[in-house]
Amino acid sequence: MRGHDGPPQPAAAPTVSASAEAGPSVTPSPDATTPSGGSTTPKATKATKAPAPKSDLGQFLEASAPTSIEIPAIDLRSTTFVPLSVQSNGTISVPGTVDEVGLYRDGPTPGQLGPSVLAAHVDSPSGRKGIFYKLGAVKVGDQVRITRADKSTLTFTVDKVSAYRKTEFPTDLVYKGDYKRAEIRLVTCGGPVDSANEYRDNVVVFGHLTSARTTA
């Protein structure tokens, strides 16, 4: 069972949307028996405009798979990625273990125009900590660094960290957002644990590309 202390949570209370629109969600597949990864459903707002990133590769990059992710502020680093896709029931698959980071493969890769969505487990039902266990402790201004298969290194700056009830998840805001820039979304579970040992909320980190460079 998950402990009472639980993972760090964003400072703000969960955001509740006034209305909802249909869209993809991040929930465990019906036959998944390992960790709960997060859930989703809908409403969009416009993201704030940001200056063009400092980049020798252009403001937007071509598609390239991520090979590592780092968030120095919470001591996070991972090099294990798996693809996530929409299932027949309309939900998005989740990583099979707490050590994997899932990339929504029907969206942009990090650095491409639009929001690239990465999801991972906060923990397992037995309480084993997942790669995104400390995601709720991320703050505005923190940096997310991603290296890609094309040897580029990207830095995203965090704009917002929010918790949403799974029943009020802003699907459009997370999966669509502002297509005028390269953005990133990091998604996991959070909030209180219910009687079924499931988290009530999703924690979402929003960020935009602020620098890109090639590595040797």
JSON list of C-alpha atoms in Angstrom, two decimals:
[
{"chain": "A", "resi": 1, "resn": "MET", "atom": "CA", "xyz": [0.00, 0.00, 0.00]},
{"chain": "A", "resi": 2, "resn": "ARG", "atom": "CA", "xyz": [1.03, 3.59, -0.58]},
{"chain": "A", "resi": 3, "resn": "GLY", "atom": "CA", "xyz": [2.21, 5.48, 2.50]},
{"chain": "A", "resi": 4, "resn": "HIS", "atom": "CA", "xyz": [0.37, 8.35, 4.19]},
{"chain": "A", "resi": 5, "resn": "ASP", "atom": "CA", "xyz": [3.20, 10.85, 3.65]},
{"chain": "A", "resi": 6, "resn": "GLY", "atom": "CA", "xyz": [3.16, 10.44, -0.12]},
{"chain": "A", "resi": 7, "resn": "PRO", "atom": "CA", "xyz": [5.19, 12.23, -2.78]},
{"chain": "A", "resi": 8, "resn": "PRO", "atom": "CA", "xyz": [5.78, 16.02, -2.84]},
{"chain": "A", "resi": 9, "resn": "GLN", "atom": "CA", "xyz": [2.80, 18.00, -4.12]},
{"chain": "A", "resi": 10, "resn": "PRO", "atom": "CA", "xyz": [2.59, 21.38, -5.92]},
{"chain": "A", "resi": 11, "resn": "ALA", "atom": "CA", "xyz": [1.95, 24.31, -3.58]},
{"chain": "A", "resi": 12, "resn": "ALA", "atom": "CA", "xyz": [-1.34, 25.20, -5.25]},
{"chain": "A", "resi": 13, "resn": "ALA", "atom": "CA", "xyz": [-4.51, 23.21, -4.65]},
{"chain": "A", "resi": 14, "resn": "PRO", "atom": "CA", "xyz": [-5.74, 21.02, -7.52]},
{"chain": "A", "resi": 15, "resn": "THR", "atom": "CA", "xyz": [-7.18, 23.03, -10.38]},
{"chain": "A", "resi": 16, "resn": "VAL", "atom": "CA", "xyz": [-10.78, 22.23, -11.22]},
{"chain": "A", "resi": 17, "resn": "SER", "atom": "CA", "xyz": [-12.04, 23.02, -14.71]},
{"chain": "A", "resi": 18, "resn": "ALA", "atom": "CA", "xyz": [-15.46, 24.57, -15.11]},
{"chain": "A", "resi": 19, "resn": "SER", "atom": "CA", "xyz": [-16.16, 22.35, -18.11]},
{"chain": "A", "resi": 20, "resn": "ALA", "atom": "CA", "xyz": [-14.64, 19.40, -19.94]},
{"chain": "A", "resi": 21, "resn": "GLU", "atom": "CA", "xyz": [-14.11, 18.35, -23.54]},
{"chain": "A", "resi": 22, "resn": "ALA", "atom": "CA", "xyz": [-13.35, 14.88, -24.80]},
{"chain": "A", "resi": 23, "resn": "GLY", "atom": "CA", "xyz": [-9.74, 13.99, -25.48]},
{"chain": "A", "resi": 24, "resn": "PRO", "atom": "CA", "xyz": [-6.99, 11.52, -24.74]},
{"chain": "A", "resi": 25, "resn": "SER", "atom": "CA", "xyz": [-6.16, 10.62, -21.18]},
{"chain": "A", "resi": 26, "resn": "VAL", "atom": "CA", "xyz": [-3.24, 9.03, -19.37]},
{"chain": "A", "resi": 27, "resn": "THR", "atom": "CA", "xyz": [-4.60, 6.09, -17.40]},
{"chain": "A", "resi": 28, "resn": "PRO", "atom": "CA", "xyz": [-3.46, 2.56, -16.70]},
{"chain": "A", "resi": 29, "resn": "SER", "atom": "CA", "xyz": [-4.53, 0.11, -19.40]},
{"chain": "A", "resi": 30, "resn": "PRO", "atom": "CA", "xyz": [-7.35, -2.24, -18.34]},
{"chain": "A", "resi": 31, "resn": "ASP", "atom": "CA", "xyz": [-4.96, -5.18, -17.91]},
{"chain": "A", "resi": 32, "resn": "ALA", "atom": "CA", "xyz": [-2.10, -3.26, -16.32]},
{"chain": "A", "resi": 33, "resn": "THR", "atom": "CA", "xyz": [-1.28, -4.64, -12.89]},
{"chain": "A", "resi": 34, "resn": "THR", "atom": "CA", "xyz": [1.78, -2.57, -12.04]},
{"chain": "A", "resi": 35, "resn": "PRO", "atom": "CA", "xyz": [1.99, 1.12, -11.08]},
{"chain": "A", "resi": 36, "resn": "SER", "atom": "CA", "xyz": [-0.66, 3.69, -11.62]},
{"chain": "A", "resi": 37, "resn": "GLY", "atom": "CA", "xyz": [0.62, 6.41, -13.93]},
{"chain": "A", "resi": 38, "resn": "GLY", "atom": "CA", "xyz": [-1.96, 9.06, -14.14]},
{"chain": "A", "resi": 39, "resn": "SER", "atom": "CA", "xyz": [-5.27, 9.84, -15.66]},
{"chain": "A", "resi": 40, "resn": "THR", "atom": "CA", "xyz": [-6.76, 12.50, -17.81]},
{"chain": "A", "resi": 41, "resn": "THR", "atom": "CA", "xyz": [-9.74, 14.41, -19.25]},
{"chain": "A", "resi": 42, "resn": "PRO", "atom": "CA", "xyz": [-10.15, 18.16, -20.50]},
{"chain": "A", "resi": 43, "resn": "LYS", "atom": "CA", "xyz": [-10.08, 22.27, -21.19]},
{"chain": "A", "resi": 44, "resn": "ALA", "atom": "CA", "xyz": [-7.57, 24.58, -22.78]},
{"chain": "A", "resi": 45, "resn": "THR", "atom": "CA", "xyz": [-6.08, 27.99, -22.13]},
{"chain": "A", "resi": 46, "resn": "LYS", "atom": "CA", "xyz": [-3.45, 29.89, -24.10]},
{"chain": "A", "resi": 47, "resn": "ALA", "atom": "CA", "xyz": [0.13, 29.58, -22.96]},
{"chain": "A", "resi": 48, "resn": "THR", "atom": "CA", "xyz": [2.15, 32.74, -22.34]},
{"chain": "A", "resi": 49, "resn": "LYS", "atom": "CA", "xyz": [4.43, 33.80, -25.20]},
{"chain": "A", "resi": 50, "resn": "ALA", "atom": "CA", "xyz": [8.16, 33.48, -24.62]},
{"chain": "A", "resi": 51, "resn": "PRO", "atom": "CA", "xyz": [11.25, 34.82, -26.39]},
{"chain": "A", "resi": 52, "resn": "ALA", "atom": "CA", "xyz": [12.81, 32.62, -29.05]},
{"chain": "A", "resi": 53, "resn": "PRO", "atom": "CA", "xyz": [15.20, 30.10, -27.48]},
{"chain": "A", "resi": 54, "resn": "LYS", "atom": "CA", "xyz": [18.96, 30.64, -27.61]},
{"chain": "A", "resi": 55, "resn": "SER", "atom": "CA", "xyz": [19.72, 28.01, -30.19]},
{"chain": "A", "resi": 56, "resn": "ASP", "atom": "CA", "xyz": [22.27, 27.20, -32.86]},
{"chain": "A", "resi": 57, "resn": "LEU", "atom": "CA", "xyz": [19.75, 24.71, -34.24]},
{"chain": "A", "resi": 58, "resn": "GLY", "atom": "CA", "xyz": [16.81, 27.02, -34.95]},
{"chain": "A", "resi": 59, "resn": "GLN", "atom": "CA", "xyz": [13.71, 27.92, -32.94]},
{"chain": "A", "resi": 60, "resn": "PHE", "atom": "CA", "xyz": [12.12, 24.52, -33.65]},
{"chain": "A", "resi": 61, "resn": "LEU", "atom": "CA", "xyz": [13.91, 21.26, -34.25]},
{"chain": "A", "resi": 62, "resn": "GLU", "atom": "CA", "xyz": [13.25, 18.24, -36.41]},
{"chain": "A", "resi": 63, "resn": "ALA", "atom": "CA", "xyz": [11.95, 15.08, -34.74]},
{"chain": "A", "resi": 64, "resn": "SER", "atom": "CA", "xyz": [14.46, 13.10, -32.69]},
{"chain": "A", "resi": 65, "resn": "ALA", "atom": "CA", "xyz": [13.85, 10.67, -29.85]},
{"chain": "A", "resi": 66, "resn": "PRO", "atom": "CA", "xyz": [14.90, 11.65, -26.30]},
{"chain": "A", "resi": 67, "resn": "THR", "atom": "CA", "xyz": [17.80, 9.66, -24.84]},
{"chain": "A", "resi": 68, "resn": "SER", "atom": "CA", "xyz": [18.01, 11.26, -21.40]},
{"chain": "A", "resi": 69, "resn": "ILE", "atom": "CA", "xyz": [16.10, 13.64, -19.15]},
{"chain": "A", "resi": 70, "resn": "GLU", "atom": "CA", "xyz": [17.48, 15.58, -16.18]},
{"chain": "A", "resi": 71, "resn": "ILE", "atom": "CA", "xyz": [15.83, 17.88, -13.67]},
{"chain": "A", "resi": 72, "resn": "PRO", "atom": "CA", "xyz": [18.69, 19.07, -11.43]},
{"chain": "A", "resi": 73, "resn": "ALA", "atom": "CA", "xyz": [16.38, 20.73, -8.89]},
{"chain": "A", "resi": 74, "resn": "ILE", "atom": "CA", "xyz": [14.96, 17.35, -7.83]},
{"chain": "A", "resi": 75, "resn": "ASP", "atom": "CA", "xyz": [17.96, 15.13, -8.62]},
{"chain": "A", "resi": 76, "resn": "LEU", "atom": "CA", "xyz": [16.14, 13.38, -11.44]},
{"chain": "A", "resi": 77, "resn": "ARG", "atom": "CA", "xyz": [17.90, 11.62, -14.29]},
{"chain": "A", "resi": 78, "resn": "SER", "atom": "CA", "xyz": [16.66, 8.87, -16.56]},
{"chain": "A", "resi": 79, "resn": "THR", "atom": "CA", "xyz": [17.80, 7.27, -19.80]},
{"chain": "A", "resi": 80, "resn": "THR", "atom": "CA", "xyz": [14.98, 4.74, -20.14]},
{"chain": "A", "resi": 81, "resn": "PHE", "atom": "CA", "xyz": [12.17, 5.76, -22.50]},
{"chain": "A", "resi": 82, "resn": "VAL", "atom": "CA", "xyz": [9.17, 3.89, -23.88]},
{"chain": "A", "resi": 83, "resn": "PRO", "atom": "CA", "xyz": [6.53, 4.98, -26.42]},
{"chain": "A", "resi": 84, "resn": "LEU", "atom": "CA", "xyz": [2.99, 5.70, -25.23]},
{"chain": "A", "resi": 85, "resn": "SER", "atom": "CA", "xyz": [-0.02, 5.59, -27.53]},
{"chain": "A", "resi": 86, "resn": "VAL", "atom": "CA", "xyz": [-3.80, 5.96, -27.49]},
{"chain": "A", "resi": 87, "resn": "GLN", "atom": "CA", "xyz": [-5.54, 2.68, -26.69]},
{"chain": "A", "resi": 88, "resn": "SER", "atom": "CA", "xyz": [-8.85, 1.42, -28.07]},
{"chain": "A", "resi": 89, "resn": "ASN", "atom": "CA", "xyz": [-10.69, 2.79, -25.02]},
{"chain": "A", "resi": 90, "resn": "GLY", "atom": "CA", "xyz": [-9.39, 6.31, -25.70]},
{"chain": "A", "resi": 91, "resn": "THR", "atom": "CA", "xyz": [-6.89, 6.38, -22.85]},
{"chain": "A", "resi": 92, "resn": "ILE", "atom": "CA", "xyz": [-3.14, 6.58, -23.24]},
{"chain": "A", "resi": 93, "resn": "SER", "atom": "CA", "xyz": [-0.97, 3.66, -22.27]},
{"chain": "A", "resi": 94, "resn": "VAL", "atom": "CA", "xyz": [1.45, 4.08, -19.37]},
{"chain": "A", "resi": 95, "resn": "PRO", "atom": "CA", "xyz": [5.00, 2.83, -18.78]},
{"chain": "A", "resi": 96, "resn": "GLY", "atom": "CA", "xyz": [5.23, -0.79, -17.66]},
{"chain": "A", "resi": 97, "resn": "THR", "atom": "CA", "xyz": [7.53, -0.06, -14.71]},
{"chain": "A", "resi": 98, "resn": "VAL", "atom": "CA", "xyz": [8.23, 2.78, -12.28]},
{"chain": "A", "resi": 99, "resn": "ASP", "atom": "CA", "xyz": [11.70, 3.27, -13.82]},
{"chain": "A", "resi": 100, "resn": "GLU", "atom": "CA", "xyz": [10.55, 4.15, -17.34]},
{"chain": "A", "resi": 101, "resn": "VAL", "atom": "CA", "xyz": [9.60, 7.52, -18.84]},
{"chain": "A", "resi": 102, "resn": "GLY", "atom": "CA", "xyz": [6.93, 7.35, -21.53]},
{"chain": "A", "resi": 103, "resn": "LEU", "atom": "CA", "xyz": [6.85, 9.65, -24.57]},
{"chain": "A", "resi": 104, "resn": "TYR", "atom": "CA", "xyz": [3.46, 10.21, -26.20]},
{"chain": "A", "resi": 105, "resn": "ARG", "atom": "CA", "xyz": [4.41, 9.08, -29.69]},
{"chain": "A", "resi": 106, "resn": "ASP", "atom": "CA", "xyz": [1.53, 10.73, -31.55]},
{"chain": "A", "resi": 107, "resn": "GLY", "atom": "CA", "xyz": [2.75, 14.16, -30.42]},
{"chain": "A", "resi": 108, "resn": "PRO", "atom": "CA", "xyz": [5.96, 16.12, -31.01]},
{"chain": "A", "resi": 109, "resn": "THR", "atom": "CA", "xyz": [9.31, 14.90, -29.74]},
{"chain": "A", "resi": 110, "resn": "PRO", "atom": "CA", "xyz": [11.01, 17.37, -27.36]},
{"chain": "A", "resi": 111, "resn": "GLY", "atom": "CA", "xyz": [12.12, 20.44, -29.32]},
{"chain": "A", "resi": 112, "resn": "GLN", "atom": "CA", "xyz": [9.57, 20.15, -32.10]},
{"chain": "A", "resi": 113, "resn": "LEU", "atom": "CA", "xyz": [6.80, 22.71, -32.50]},
{"chain": "A", "resi": 114, "resn": "GLY", "atom": "CA", "xyz": [4.06, 22.13, -29.93]},
{"chain": "A", "resi": 115, "resn": "PRO", "atom": "CA", "xyz": [3.89, 20.32, -26.58]},
{"chain": "A", "resi": 116, "resn": "SER", "atom": "CA", "xyz": [5.88, 17.11, -26.15]},
{"chain": "A", "resi": 117, "resn": "VAL", "atom": "CA", "xyz": [4.26, 14.96, -23.45]},
{"chain": "A", "resi": 118, "resn": "LEU", "atom": "CA", "xyz": [6.30, 12.73, -21.15]},
{"chain": "A", "resi": 119, "resn": "ALA", "atom": "CA", "xyz": [4.58, 10.64, -18.47]},
{"chain": "A", "resi": 120, "resn": "ALA", "atom": "CA", "xyz": [5.93, 8.41, -15.71]},
{"chain": "A", "resi": 121, "resn": "HIS", "atom": "CA", "xyz": [4.80, 6.73, -12.52]},
{"chain": "A", "resi": 122, "resn": "VAL", "atom": "CA", "xyz": [5.07, 8.51, -9.18]},
{"chain": "A", "resi": 123, "resn": "ASP", "atom": "CA", "xyz": [5.29, 5.14, -7.43]},
{"chain": "A", "resi": 124, "resn": "SER", "atom": "CA", "xyz": [3.92, 1.60, -7.52]},
{"chain": "A", "resi": 125, "resn": "PRO", "atom": "CA", "xyz": [0.84, 0.36, -5.66]},
{"chain": "A", "resi": 126, "resn": "SER", "atom": "CA", "xyz": [3.21, -1.19, -3.10]},
{"chain": "A", "resi": 127, "resn": "GLY", "atom": "CA", "xyz": [4.86, 2.20, -2.51]},
{"chain": "A", "resi": 128, "resn": "ARG", "atom": "CA", "xyz": [8.08, 1.76, -4.50]},
{"chain": "A", "resi": 129, "resn": "LYS", "atom": "CA", "xyz": [9.15, 5.24, -5.64]},
{"chain": "A", "resi": 130, "resn": "GLY", "atom": "CA", "xyz": [8.96, 5.97, -9.36]},
{"chain": "A", "resi": 131, "resn": "ILE", "atom": "CA", "xyz": [11.15, 8.16, -11.55]},
{"chain": "A", "resi": 132, "resn": "PHE", "atom": "CA", "xyz": [8.66, 11.06, -11.22]},
{"chain": "A", "resi": 133, "resn": "TYR", "atom": "CA", "xyz": [8.24, 10.69, -7.43]},
{"chain": "A", "resi": 134, "resn": "LYS", "atom": "CA", "xyz": [9.52, 14.22, -6.74]},
{"chain": "A", "resi": 135, "resn": "LEU", "atom": "CA", "xyz": [7.87, 15.90, -9.74]},
{"chain": "A", "resi": 136, "resn": "GLY", "atom": "CA", "xyz": [5.48, 17.85, -7.50]},
{"chain": "A", "resi": 137, "resn": "ALA", "atom": "CA", "xyz": [8.48, 19.59, -5.90]},
{"chain": "A", "resi": 138, "resn": "VAL", "atom": "CA", "xyz": [9.51, 21.23, -9.19]},
{"chain": "A", "resi": 139, "resn": "LYS", "atom": "CA", "xyz": [9.12, 25.03, -9.17]},
{"chain": "A", "resi": 140, "resn": "VAL", "atom": "CA", "xyz": [8.63, 27.74, -11.77]},
{"chain": "A", "resi": 141, "resn": "GLY", "atom": "CA", "xyz": [12.02, 28.66, -13.24]},
{"chain": "A", "resi": 142, "resn": "ASP", "atom": "CA", "xyz": [13.55, 25.20, -12.74]},
{"chain": "A", "resi": 143, "resn": "GLN", "atom": "CA", "xyz": [15.22, 23.64, -15.76]},
{"chain": "A", "resi": 144, "resn": "VAL", "atom": "CA", "xyz": [14.53, 20.38, -17.56]},
{"chain": "A", "resi": 145, "resn": "ARG", "atom": "CA", "xyz": [17.39, 19.16, -19.73]},
{"chain": "A", "resi": 146, "resn": "ILE", "atom": "CA", "xyz": [16.82, 16.63, -22.48]},
{"chain": "A", "resi": 147, "resn": "THR", "atom": "CA", "xyz": [19.36, 15.05, -24.80]},
{"chain": "A", "resi": 148, "resn": "ARG", "atom": "CA", "xyz": [18.20, 13.49, -28.03]},
{"chain": "A", "resi": 149, "resn": "ALA", "atom": "CA", "xyz": [19.35, 10.81, -30.46]},
{"chain": "A", "resi": 150, "resn": "ASP", "atom": "CA", "xyz": [20.61, 13.50, -32.88]},
{"chain": "A", "resi": 151, "resn": "LYS", "atom": "CA", "xyz": [23.16, 14.60, -30.22]},
{"chain": "A", "resi": 152, "resn": "SER", "atom": "CA", "xyz": [21.32, 17.82, -29.40]},
{"chain": "A", "resi": 153, "resn": "THR", "atom": "CA", "xyz": [20.88, 19.02, -25.81]},
{"chain": "A", "resi": 154, "resn": "LEU", "atom": "CA", "xyz": [17.76, 21.03, -25.03]},
{"chain": "A", "resi": 155, "resn": "THR", "atom": "CA", "xyz": [16.92, 23.11, -21.98]},
{"chain": "A", "resi": 156, "resn": "PHE", "atom": "CA", "xyz": [13.30, 23.78, -21.08]},
{"chain": "A", "resi": 157, "resn": "THR", "atom": "CA", "xyz": [12.34, 26.31, -18.40]},
{"chain": "A", "resi": 158, "resn": "VAL", "atom": "CA", "xyz": [9.36, 25.51, -16.18]},
{"chain": "A", "resi": 159, "resn": "ASP", "atom": "CA", "xyz": [6.42, 27.93, -16.56]},
{"chain": "A", "resi": 160, "resn": "LYS", "atom": "CA", "xyz": [3.89, 26.30, -14.27]},
{"chain": "A", "resi": 161, "resn": "VAL", "atom": "CA", "xyz": [3.35, 23.29, -12.00]},
{"chain": "A", "resi": 162, "resn": "SER", "atom": "CA", "xyz": [-0.26, 22.32, -11.36]},
{"chain": "A", "resi": 163, "resn": "ALA", "atom": "CA", "xyz": [-2.34, 19.53, -9.86]},
{"chain": "A", "resi": 164, "resn": "TYR", "atom": "CA", "xyz": [-5.65, 18.57, -11.48]},
{"chain": "A", "resi": 165, "resn": "ARG", "atom": "CA", "xyz": [-8.38, 16.19, -10.40]},
{"chain": "A", "resi": 166, "resn": "LYS", "atom": "CA", "xyz": [-8.24, 13.25, -12.79]},
{"chain": "A", "resi": 167, "resn": "THR", "atom": "CA", "xyz": [-11.92, 13.81, -13.51]},
{"chain": "A", "resi": 168, "resn": "GLU", "atom": "CA", "xyz": [-11.15, 17.42, -14.54]},
{"chain": "A", "resi": 169, "resn": "PHE", "atom": "CA", "xyz": [-7.90, 16.92, -16.43]},
{"chain": "A", "resi": 170, "resn": "PRO", "atom": "CA", "xyz": [-7.25, 19.72, -19.01]},
{"chain": "A", "resi": 171, "resn": "THR", "atom": "CA", "xyz": [-6.51, 17.48, -21.99]},
{"chain": "A", "resi": 172, "resn": "ASP", "atom": "CA", "xyz": [-6.36, 20.26, -24.58]},
{"chain": "A", "resi": 173, "resn": "LEU", "atom": "CA", "xyz": [-3.99, 22.35, -22.47]},
{"chain": "A", "resi": 174, "resn": "VAL", "atom": "CA", "xyz": [-1.64, 19.41, -21.94]},
{"chain": "A", "resi": 175, "resn": "TYR", "atom": "CA", "xyz": [-1.72, 17.78, -25.36]},
{"chain": "A", "resi": 176, "resn": "LYS", "atom": "CA", "xyz": [-2.31, 20.83, -27.56]},
{"chain": "A", "resi": 177, "resn": "GLY", "atom": "CA", "xyz": [-1.32, 24.11, -25.90]},
{"chain": "A", "resi": 178, "resn": "ASP", "atom": "CA", "xyz": [0.36, 26.90, -27.86]},
{"chain": "A", "resi": 179, "resn": "TYR", "atom": "CA", "xyz": [1.72, 25.70, -31.20]},
{"chain": "A", "resi": 180, "resn": "LYS", "atom": "CA", "xyz": [3.84, 28.84, -31.65]},
{"chain": "A", "resi": 181, "resn": "ARG", "atom": "CA", "xyz": [6.76, 27.38, -29.71]},
{"chain": "A", "resi": 182, "resn": "ALA", "atom": "CA", "xyz": [8.39, 24.15, -28.56]},
{"chain": "A", "resi": 183, "resn": "GLU", "atom": "CA", "xyz": [6.98, 23.08, -25.20]},
{"chain": "A", "resi": 184, "resn": "ILE", "atom": "CA", "xyz": [7.13, 20.17, -22.79]},
{"chain": "A", "resi": 185, "resn": "ARG", "atom": "CA", "xyz": [4.65, 18.56, -20.40]},
{"chain": "A", "resi": 186, "resn": "LEU", "atom": "CA", "xyz": [5.65, 16.17, -17.62]},
{"chain": "A", "resi": 187, "resn": "VAL", "atom": "CA", "xyz": [2.76, 14.19, -16.15]},
{"chain": "A", "resi": 188, "resn": "THR", "atom": "CA", "xyz": [2.40, 11.90, -13.14]},
{"chain": "A", "resi": 189, "resn": "CYS", "atom": "CA", "xyz": [-0.07, 11.07, -10.36]},
{"chain": "A", "resi": 190, "resn": "GLY", "atom": "CA", "xyz": [-0.48, 12.94, -7.09]},
{"chain": "A", "resi": 191, "resn": "GLY", "atom": "CA", "xyz": [-2.83, 14.13, -4.40]},
{"chain": "A", "resi": 192, "resn": "PRO", "atom": "CA", "xyz": [-4.52, 11.95, -1.79]},
{"chain": "A", "resi": 193, "resn": "VAL", "atom": "CA", "xyz": [-4.87, 8.18, -2.16]},
{"chain": "A", "resi": 194, "resn": "ASP", "atom": "CA", "xyz": [-8.40, 6.76, -2.24]},
{"chain": "A", "resi": 195, "resn": "SER", "atom": "CA", "xyz": [-9.81, 3.53, -0.82]},
{"chain": "A", "resi": 196, "resn": "ALA", "atom": "CA", "xyz": [-8.79, 1.68, -3.99]},
{"chain": "A", "resi": 197, "resn": "ASN", "atom": "CA", "xyz": [-5.14, 2.71, -3.41]},
{"chain": "A", "resi": 198, "resn": "GLU", "atom": "CA", "xyz": [-5.24, 5.09, -6.40]},
{"chain": "A", "resi": 199, "resn": "TYR", "atom": "CA", "xyz": [-4.19, 8.75, -6.53]},
{"chain": "A", "resi": 200, "resn": "ARG", "atom": "CA", "xyz": [-6.97, 11.28, -7.00]},
{"chain": "A", "resi": 201, "resn": "ASP", "atom": "CA", "xyz": [-5.00, 13.85, -8.99]},
{"chain": "A", "resi": 202, "resn": "ASN", "atom": "CA", "xyz": [-2.48, 14.34, -11.76]},
{"chain": "A", "resi": 203, "resn": "VAL", "atom": "CA", "xyz": [0.55, 16.61, -11.39]},
{"chain": "A", "resi": 204, "resn": "VAL", "atom": "CA", "xyz": [1.61, 18.41, -14.58]},
{"chain": "A", "resi": 205, "resn": "VAL", "atom": "CA", "xyz": [4.79, 20.41, -15.18]},
{"chain": "A", "resi": 206, "resn": "PHE", "atom": "CA", "xyz": [4.61, 22.88, -18.10]},
{"chain": "A", "resi": 207, "resn": "GLY", "atom": "CA", "xyz": [7.75, 24.28, -19.73]},
{"chain": "A", "resi": 208, "resn": "HIS", "atom": "CA", "xyz": [9.06, 25.85, -22.92]},
{"chain": "A", "resi": 209, "resn": "LEU", "atom": "CA", "xyz": [12.32, 25.54, -24.85]},
{"chain": "A", "resi": 210, "resn": "THR", "atom": "CA", "xyz": [14.88, 28.16, -23.83]},
{"chain": "A", "resi": 211, "resn": "SER", "atom": "CA", "xyz": [18.09, 26.79, -25.35]},
{"chain": "A", "resi": 212, "resn": "ALA", "atom": "CA", "xyz": [19.30, 24.15, -27.77]},
{"chain": "A", "resi": 213, "resn": "ARG", "atom": "CA", "xyz": [22.80, 23.14, -28.76]},
{"chain": "A", "resi": 214, "resn": "THR", "atom": "CA", "xyz": [24.67, 20.29, -30.33]},
{"chain": "A", "resi": 215, "resn": "THR", "atom": "CA", "xyz": [26.91, 18.04, -28.27]},
{"chain": "A", "resi": 216, "resn": "ALA", "atom": "CA", "xyz": [30.08, 16.32, -29.38]}
]
